[in-house]
Amino acid sequence: MYKFLLCWRYLLSRYIALASVISVMLGVATMIVVNAVMLGFTTEMQDRIHGILSDVIFESRSIDGFPDAEWHMEKIMQVAGDKIEGLTPTVVVPAMMSFQTGLNGEVASRPIELVGIDELTQSKVSQVAAYLQHAENRRQISFDLRESGYDILSQGDPDKAILRNDLRHAGWVYRRTSVAEVEKLRRQIREEEERLREQHAALQAAPPTEAGTGDGVTDGITDGVTDAATGAADPGNSPENPSENPFAVAPSKTDAENVFDPAKEQHTGAIIGIALSQYFRGDVTDPATGESRIGDSLALIPGDDITLTIPMTEIPPKLRHDRFTVVDLYESKMMEYDSRLVFVPIQKLQDLRGMVDPRTGRRMVTQILIKAKPGVNLNELRDVLQVNFPSHTYNVKTWADVQETLLAAVFMEVSILNVLLFLIIAVAG
């Protein structure tokens, strides 16, 4: 007890010493808090990156990939099967996504990284399914459009969740409604065209008037309709004269049977990063509570169609495009991935790129994602695989190798903060 009293009397008589003790206490507390915050941030970031990339990535150095994924997976299991829990083939290729936006149908394009995945085995090696916006897709990835039921609030703390009113009616409900609105607009256009034709026919049946006495506006409309009618009746534009119209398609008896009905059918499904579909993020009104909160305005939701343009496996590479239907949105809360990744069925991507051997039917892939068993040293697994496969053809790396620069920057930031806090404590002492 007397020691405490002596210290207290000493500190009261020497305010500088008391201030130094308090400064050291605050400095140590600050270091503990800052280290805890940075450690939490680093752990969360590593978990998200790790969940997206899987433990080990076995990839081709060529964008064309390597053939016979089944043989390669068998070879990998022979080399390190005791350390591996799961495998799945993927195809990764740079591509371009295009879609219509705005009231006038302007086309917007985004550079993306297109990933072909096997929906049955992808969840065994990564956590892609956990970042989807439909509960059924989080249980099992599917490229079929759901009727409805997409999350209108982002995952996480409900009080801080992002509101997305656009997803309230996403799915087949939205797709059927959109098709009905488009058909209504087309019907109005056809009715207006029919009205103009009747007006033109009435003007043609009327007795001729003297030159220069007609209404300029009526004459302009009449001329326009006449030109359109003449163009439609021009035999040079008919299927019987294809040399004059190279883009004309001859009618087929089976056309009615092959017509794509967007109200009942979908294109091949695609899962897009949520940042690719965002217009903006700002304050919106929650219709359920009437309160203002942070929300997203989305340009693309499940049920919309997009066009993907990809390079084929030819030299020089040619481009090929196809239509896809958005079936879900992907949100990992890592902007690098949410603004770049689009997932499609691996078989569809292989067919589009020509990654199927026509003689044997064997398919090519660019990557094999590997899930290691708990407790396995990933660096050792990487080195074992790299030794058994030629390095000039294959590249093996861990998830940490892929994001080595980012992780090194974070660790450097933590180290610098520790040095600065130590200097603060030293000065206070």
Coordinates of C-alpha atoms in Angstrom, one line a residue:
M1 CA 0.0 0.0 0.0
Y2 CA 2.8 2.4 0.9
K3 CA 4.3 1.9 -2.6
F4 CA 1.1 3.1 -4.2
L5 CA 1.0 6.2 -1.9
L6 CA 4.6 7.0 -2.6
C7 CA 4.0 6.8 -6.4
W8 CA 0.9 8.9 -6.1
R9 CA 2.6 11.6 -4.1
Y10 CA 5.5 11.6 -6.6
L11 CA 3.2 11.9 -9.6
L12 CA 1.1 14.7 -8.1
S13 CA 4.2 16.7 -7.4
R14 CA 5.6 16.1 -10.9
Y15 CA 3.0 16.8 -13.5
I16 CA 5.3 16.0 -16.4
A17 CA 5.8 12.4 -15.1
L18 CA 2.1 12.0 -14.7
A19 CA 1.5 13.3 -18.3
S20 CA 4.1 10.9 -19.6
V21 CA 2.5 7.9 -17.9
I22 CA -0.9 8.8 -19.3
S23 CA 0.6 9.3 -22.7
V24 CA 2.3 5.9 -22.6
M25 CA -1.1 4.3 -21.5
L26 CA -2.9 6.0 -24.4
G27 CA -0.2 5.0 -26.9
V28 CA -0.3 1.4 -25.9
A29 CA -4.1 1.4 -26.0
T30 CA -4.0 3.0 -29.5
M31 CA -1.5 0.3 -30.7
I32 CA -3.8 -2.5 -29.4
V33 CA -6.9 -1.0 -31.1
V34 CA -5.2 -0.2 -34.4
N35 CA -3.6 -3.7 -34.6
A36 CA -6.9 -5.3 -33.8
V37 CA -8.7 -3.3 -36.5
M38 CA -6.0 -4.0 -39.1
L39 CA -5.9 -7.7 -38.2
G40 CA -9.7 -7.9 -38.6
F41 CA -9.5 -6.2 -42.0
T42 CA -6.7 -8.4 -43.2
T43 CA -8.4 -11.6 -42.1
E44 CA -11.7 -10.6 -43.7
M45 CA -10.0 -9.6 -47.0
Q46 CA -8.0 -12.9 -47.0
D47 CA -11.1 -14.9 -46.4
R48 CA -12.9 -13.3 -49.3
I49 CA -10.0 -13.7 -51.7
H50 CA -9.4 -17.2 -50.6
G51 CA -13.1 -18.1 -51.0
I52 CA -13.1 -16.8 -54.6
L53 CA -9.9 -18.4 -55.8
S54 CA -9.8 -21.8 -54.1
D55 CA -6.6 -23.1 -52.4
V56 CA -4.4 -24.0 -55.4
I57 CA -4.8 -23.1 -59.1
F58 CA -3.4 -25.4 -61.7
E59 CA -3.6 -23.4 -65.0
S60 CA -2.4 -23.4 -68.6
R61 CA 0.1 -20.7 -69.7
S62 CA -1.9 -20.5 -73.0
I63 CA -5.3 -18.9 -73.3
D64 CA -6.3 -21.9 -75.4
G65 CA -6.0 -24.2 -72.4
F66 CA -5.0 -27.8 -72.3
P67 CA -7.0 -30.9 -73.5
D68 CA -8.5 -33.7 -71.6
A69 CA -9.2 -32.3 -68.2
E70 CA -10.2 -35.7 -66.8
W71 CA -6.7 -37.1 -67.5
H72 CA -5.1 -34.1 -65.8
M73 CA -7.3 -34.4 -62.7
E74 CA -6.4 -38.1 -62.5
K75 CA -2.7 -37.3 -62.7
I76 CA -3.0 -34.6 -60.0
M77 CA -4.7 -37.1 -57.7
Q78 CA -2.0 -39.7 -58.4
V79 CA 0.7 -37.1 -57.5
A80 CA -0.9 -35.5 -54.4
G81 CA -4.2 -37.3 -53.8
D82 CA -3.6 -37.6 -50.0
K83 CA -3.5 -33.8 -49.8
I84 CA -6.5 -32.9 -52.0
E85 CA -10.2 -32.7 -51.0
G86 CA -11.7 -31.6 -54.3
L87 CA -11.1 -30.6 -57.9
T88 CA -13.1 -28.7 -60.6
P89 CA -12.3 -27.7 -64.2
T90 CA -12.8 -24.1 -65.3
V91 CA -12.3 -21.9 -68.4
V92 CA -11.2 -18.3 -67.9
V93 CA -11.0 -15.9 -70.8
P94 CA -11.1 -12.1 -71.3
A95 CA -14.4 -11.0 -72.9
M96 CA -16.7 -8.0 -73.5
M97 CA -20.2 -7.7 -72.1
S98 CA -22.8 -5.5 -73.9
F99 CA -26.4 -4.6 -72.9
Q100 CA -29.0 -2.1 -73.7
T101 CA -29.6 0.7 -71.2
G102 CA -31.6 3.9 -71.0
L103 CA -35.0 4.7 -72.6
N104 CA -33.5 5.0 -76.1
G105 CA -31.8 1.6 -76.0
E106 CA -28.2 2.8 -75.9
V107 CA -25.7 0.0 -75.8
A108 CA -23.2 -0.1 -72.9
S109 CA -20.1 -2.3 -72.9
R110 CA -17.9 -3.6 -70.1
P111 CA -14.6 -5.4 -70.2
I112 CA -14.9 -8.6 -68.1
E113 CA -13.3 -11.8 -67.2
L114 CA -15.5 -14.6 -68.3
V115 CA -15.4 -17.8 -66.2
G116 CA -16.9 -21.1 -67.3
I117 CA -17.7 -23.2 -64.3
D118 CA -19.2 -26.6 -63.5
E119 CA -22.2 -25.8 -61.3
L120 CA -22.1 -29.3 -59.7
T121 CA -18.5 -29.2 -58.4
Q122 CA -17.7 -25.5 -58.2
S123 CA -19.0 -25.2 -54.6
K124 CA -16.7 -28.0 -53.5
V125 CA -13.6 -25.9 -54.1
S126 CA -14.7 -22.3 -53.6
Q127 CA -17.3 -20.1 -52.0
V128 CA -18.8 -18.5 -55.1
A129 CA -22.3 -19.8 -54.2
A130 CA -22.2 -18.0 -50.8
Y131 CA -22.0 -14.6 -52.6
L132 CA -25.2 -15.0 -54.8
Q133 CA -28.4 -13.2 -54.2
H134 CA -30.9 -16.1 -54.3
A135 CA -31.2 -18.5 -51.4
E136 CA -31.6 -21.5 -53.7
N137 CA -28.5 -20.6 -55.7
R138 CA -26.6 -20.3 -52.5
R139 CA -27.4 -23.9 -51.7
Q140 CA -26.7 -25.1 -55.2
I141 CA -25.5 -23.0 -58.1
S142 CA -27.9 -23.1 -61.0
F143 CA -28.0 -21.3 -64.4
D144 CA -31.8 -21.5 -64.6
L145 CA -33.7 -18.3 -64.0
R146 CA -35.7 -18.3 -60.8
E147 CA -39.4 -17.2 -60.6
S148 CA -38.6 -14.6 -57.9
G149 CA -37.3 -14.4 -54.4
Y150 CA -34.0 -12.5 -54.9
D151 CA -32.6 -10.7 -51.9
I152 CA -33.5 -7.0 -51.8
L153 CA -30.9 -6.4 -49.0
S154 CA -27.3 -7.1 -49.2
Q155 CA -25.8 -9.8 -46.9
G156 CA -24.4 -8.8 -43.6
D157 CA -25.6 -6.5 -40.8
P158 CA -29.3 -5.7 -41.6
D159 CA -28.9 -2.1 -40.3
K160 CA -26.1 -1.5 -42.7
A161 CA -27.4 -3.6 -45.6
I162 CA -27.7 -2.0 -49.1
L163 CA -31.2 -1.8 -50.3
R164 CA -31.9 -3.0 -53.9
N165 CA -35.6 -2.3 -54.8
D166 CA -34.9 -3.4 -58.4
L167 CA -34.6 -7.0 -57.2
R168 CA -38.0 -7.0 -55.6
H169 CA -39.6 -8.4 -58.8
A170 CA -36.5 -9.9 -60.5
G171 CA -36.7 -13.3 -62.2
W172 CA -39.4 -14.7 -64.5
V173 CA -42.0 -12.2 -63.1
Y174 CA -39.9 -9.3 -64.3
R175 CA -39.0 -11.0 -67.6
R176 CA -42.7 -11.7 -68.5
T177 CA -43.7 -8.2 -67.6
S178 CA -40.9 -6.7 -69.7
V179 CA -41.8 -8.8 -72.7
A180 CA -45.5 -7.7 -72.3
E181 CA -44.5 -4.1 -72.3
V182 CA -42.3 -4.5 -75.4
E183 CA -45.1 -6.2 -77.2
K184 CA -47.5 -3.4 -76.2
L185 CA -45.1 -0.9 -77.6
R186 CA -44.7 -2.8 -80.9
R187 CA -48.4 -3.1 -81.2
Q188 CA -48.8 0.7 -80.9
I189 CA -46.1 1.1 -83.5
R190 CA -47.9 -1.2 -85.9
E191 CA -51.2 0.6 -85.3
E192 CA -49.6 3.9 -86.0
E193 CA -48.1 2.5 -89.2
E194 CA -51.5 1.1 -90.3
R195 CA -53.0 4.5 -89.6
L196 CA -50.4 6.2 -91.8
R197 CA -51.0 3.7 -94.6
E198 CA -54.8 4.4 -94.5
Q199 CA -54.1 8.1 -94.6
H200 CA -51.8 7.6 -97.5
A201 CA -54.3 5.5 -99.4
A202 CA -57.0 8.2 -98.8
L203 CA -54.7 10.9 -100.1
Q204 CA -53.9 8.7 -103.2
A205 CA -57.7 8.2 -103.9
A206 CA -58.4 12.0 -103.6
P207 CA -58.6 14.0 -106.8
P208 CA -55.3 15.6 -107.8
T209 CA -54.6 19.2 -106.6
E210 CA -52.7 22.0 -108.4
A211 CA -49.0 22.0 -107.8
G212 CA -47.9 24.1 -104.9
T213 CA -51.3 24.2 -103.2
G214 CA -50.8 21.2 -100.8
D215 CA -49.9 21.4 -97.2
G216 CA -46.1 21.1 -96.7
V217 CA -46.4 19.0 -93.6
T218 CA -48.9 16.6 -95.2
D219 CA -46.8 16.4 -98.3
G220 CA -43.7 15.5 -96.2
I221 CA -45.6 12.7 -94.4
T222 CA -47.1 11.5 -97.7
D223 CA -43.7 11.4 -99.3
G224 CA -42.2 9.5 -96.4
V225 CA -44.9 6.9 -96.4
T226 CA -44.7 6.6 -100.2
D227 CA -41.0 6.0 -100.0
A228 CA -41.5 3.4 -97.3
A229 CA -44.2 1.6 -99.2
T230 CA -42.2 1.7 -102.4
G231 CA -39.2 0.3 -100.6
A232 CA -41.3 -2.5 -99.2
A233 CA -42.7 -3.3 -102.6
D234 CA -39.5 -3.0 -104.5
P235 CA -38.7 -6.5 -106.0
G236 CA -35.0 -5.8 -105.4
N237 CA -35.7 -6.1 -101.7
S238 CA -37.6 -9.3 -102.0
P239 CA -36.3 -12.9 -101.4
E240 CA -36.7 -13.6 -105.1
N241 CA -33.9 -11.2 -105.8
P242 CA -31.3 -11.9 -103.1
S243 CA -28.4 -10.3 -105.1
E244 CA -29.9 -6.9 -104.4
N245 CA -30.4 -7.6 -100.6
P246 CA -27.6 -9.8 -99.3
F247 CA -29.0 -9.7 -95.8
A248 CA -32.5 -11.0 -96.7
V249 CA -33.3 -14.4 -95.3
A250 CA -35.5 -16.7 -97.2
P251 CA -38.7 -17.7 -95.3
S252 CA -38.8 -21.2 -93.9
K253 CA -41.7 -23.4 -93.0
T254 CA -40.2 -24.1 -89.6
D255 CA -39.6 -20.5 -88.7
A256 CA -42.7 -20.4 -86.6
E257 CA -41.6 -23.5 -84.7
N258 CA -38.1 -22.0 -84.0
V259 CA -39.2 -18.6 -82.9
F260 CA -37.6 -17.8 -79.5
D261 CA -40.3 -16.7 -77.0
P262 CA -38.6 -14.6 -74.3
A263 CA -41.7 -14.7 -72.1
K264 CA -41.4 -18.5 -71.8
E265 CA -37.7 -19.2 -72.7
Q266 CA -34.3 -18.0 -71.5
H267 CA -30.9 -17.9 -73.1
T268 CA -28.0 -19.7 -71.4
G269 CA -27.8 -18.4 -67.9
A270 CA -25.0 -16.0 -66.7
I271 CA -24.1 -14.8 -63.2
I272 CA -22.6 -11.3 -63.3
G273 CA -20.7 -9.2 -60.7
I274 CA -23.1 -6.8 -59.1
A275 CA -20.8 -3.8 -59.8
L276 CA -21.3 -4.5 -63.5
S277 CA -25.0 -3.9 -63.2
Q278 CA -24.9 -0.7 -61.0
Y279 CA -26.1 2.7 -62.2
F280 CA -25.2 4.4 -58.9
R281 CA -25.3 4.0 -55.1
G282 CA -27.0 6.7 -53.0
D283 CA -29.9 7.5 -50.6
V284 CA -33.2 5.8 -51.5
T285 CA -36.5 5.4 -49.8
D286 CA -37.4 2.0 -48.3
P287 CA -41.0 1.2 -49.5
A288 CA -41.5 -1.1 -46.5
T289 CA -40.6 1.5 -43.8
G290 CA -40.6 4.8 -45.7
E291 CA -37.2 5.6 -44.3
S292 CA -34.2 6.7 -46.2
R293 CA -31.2 4.4 -46.5
I294 CA -28.3 3.6 -48.8
G295 CA -29.4 1.7 -51.9
D296 CA -28.3 0.7 -55.4
S297 CA -29.9 1.5 -58.7
L298 CA -29.3 -1.5 -61.0
A299 CA -29.1 -1.4 -64.8
L300 CA -29.2 -5.2 -65.0
I301 CA -31.3 -7.6 -62.9
P302 CA -32.1 -11.3 -63.2
G303 CA -34.3 -11.7 -66.3
D304 CA -32.4 -9.3 -68.5
D305 CA -30.5 -10.4 -71.6
I306 CA -26.8 -9.5 -72.3
T307 CA -24.4 -10.2 -75.2
L308 CA -21.0 -11.6 -74.5
T309 CA -18.2 -11.3 -77.1
I310 CA -15.3 -13.8 -76.7
P311 CA -12.1 -14.7 -78.6
M312 CA -12.1 -18.1 -80.2
T313 CA -9.2 -20.6 -80.1
E314 CA -7.8 -19.6 -83.6
I315 CA -4.7 -17.9 -84.8
P316 CA -5.2 -15.0 -85.3
P317 CA -8.1 -15.2 -82.9
K318 CA -11.6 -14.3 -84.2
L319 CA -14.4 -12.9 -82.1
R320 CA -17.7 -14.6 -81.5
H321 CA -20.8 -13.4 -79.6
D322 CA -23.9 -15.0 -78.1
R323 CA -26.9 -14.0 -76.0
F324 CA -27.1 -14.9 -72.3
T325 CA -29.8 -14.3 -69.7
V326 CA -28.8 -12.9 -66.3
V327 CA -29.9 -15.4 -63.7
D328 CA -28.2 -14.0 -60.5
L329 CA -25.9 -11.4 -59.2
Y330 CA -22.5 -12.0 -57.5
E331 CA -21.4 -9.8 -54.6
S332 CA -18.1 -10.6 -52.8
K333 CA -17.7 -7.0 -51.7
M334 CA -14.3 -7.0 -53.4
M335 CA -14.6 -4.4 -56.2
E336 CA -11.8 -6.1 -58.1
Y337 CA -14.0 -9.1 -58.6
D338 CA -17.5 -7.6 -58.4
S339 CA -16.7 -5.3 -61.4
R340 CA -15.0 -7.9 -63.5
L341 CA -16.3 -11.5 -63.1
V342 CA -19.1 -13.2 -65.1
F343 CA -19.9 -16.9 -64.7
V344 CA -21.4 -19.1 -67.3
P345 CA -21.7 -22.9 -67.8
I346 CA -18.3 -24.3 -68.8
Q347 CA -19.8 -26.5 -71.6
K348 CA -21.4 -23.5 -73.3
L349 CA -18.1 -21.5 -73.2
Q350 CA -16.1 -24.4 -74.5
D351 CA -18.6 -24.8 -77.4
L352 CA -18.5 -21.1 -78.3
R353 CA -14.7 -21.0 -78.2
G354 CA -14.2 -24.2 -80.1
M355 CA -12.5 -26.0 -77.2
V356 CA -13.9 -29.4 -78.2
D357 CA -11.9 -31.9 -80.2
P358 CA -14.2 -32.9 -83.1
R359 CA -12.6 -36.3 -83.4
T360 CA -12.5 -37.4 -79.8
G361 CA -15.0 -35.1 -78.2
R362 CA -12.5 -34.2 -75.4
R363 CA -12.9 -30.8 -74.0
M364 CA -10.2 -28.2 -73.2
V365 CA -9.9 -26.2 -70.0
T366 CA -7.6 -23.4 -68.9
Q367 CA -7.6 -24.1 -65.1
I368 CA -8.2 -26.8 -62.6
L369 CA -9.2 -25.4 -59.1
I370 CA -7.9 -27.5 -56.2
K371 CA -9.3 -27.7 -52.7
A372 CA -6.7 -28.9 -50.2
K373 CA -7.5 -30.9 -47.1
P374 CA -7.5 -29.1 -43.7
G375 CA -4.0 -28.6 -42.4
V376 CA -2.2 -29.1 -45.6
N377 CA 0.7 -26.7 -46.4
L378 CA -0.4 -25.0 -49.6
N379 CA 3.1 -24.1 -50.7
E380 CA 4.3 -27.7 -50.4
L381 CA 1.3 -28.9 -52.4
R382 CA 2.0 -26.2 -55.1
D383 CA 5.7 -27.3 -55.3
V384 CA 4.8 -31.0 -55.6
L385 CA 2.5 -30.3 -58.5
Q386 CA 4.8 -28.0 -60.3
V387 CA 7.7 -30.5 -60.1
N388 CA 5.5 -33.2 -61.8
F389 CA 4.2 -31.1 -64.6
P390 CA 6.4 -29.2 -67.1
S391 CA 6.6 -25.5 -66.1
H392 CA 6.7 -24.2 -69.7
T393 CA 3.2 -25.5 -70.2
Y394 CA 1.6 -25.4 -66.7
N395 CA 1.7 -22.9 -63.9
V396 CA 0.7 -23.8 -60.4
K397 CA 0.1 -21.2 -57.7
T398 CA -1.7 -20.7 -54.4
W399 CA -4.5 -18.1 -53.8
A400 CA -1.9 -16.0 -51.9
D401 CA 0.4 -16.0 -55.0
V402 CA -2.4 -14.6 -57.1
Q403 CA -2.9 -11.6 -54.8
E404 CA 0.7 -11.4 -53.6
T405 CA 1.0 -7.7 -54.3
L406 CA -2.2 -6.7 -52.5
L407 CA -1.4 -8.8 -49.4
A408 CA 2.2 -7.5 -49.3
A409 CA 0.8 -3.9 -49.4
V410 CA -1.5 -4.6 -46.5
F411 CA 1.2 -6.2 -44.4
M412 CA 3.5 -3.3 -45.1
E413 CA 0.8 -0.9 -44.0
V414 CA 0.5 -2.8 -40.7
S415 CA 4.2 -2.7 -40.2
I416 CA 4.5 1.0 -40.8
L417 CA 1.6 1.7 -38.4
N418 CA 3.4 -0.3 -35.7
V419 CA 6.6 1.7 -36.2
L420 CA 4.7 5.0 -36.0
L421 CA 2.9 3.9 -32.8
F422 CA 6.1 2.7 -31.2
L423 CA 7.7 6.1 -31.9
I424 CA 4.7 7.9 -30.3
I425 CA 5.1 5.7 -27.2
A426 CA 8.8 6.3 -27.1
V427 CA 8.4 10.1 -27.3
A428 CA 5.7 10.0 -24.6
G429 CA 8.0 7.9 -22.4

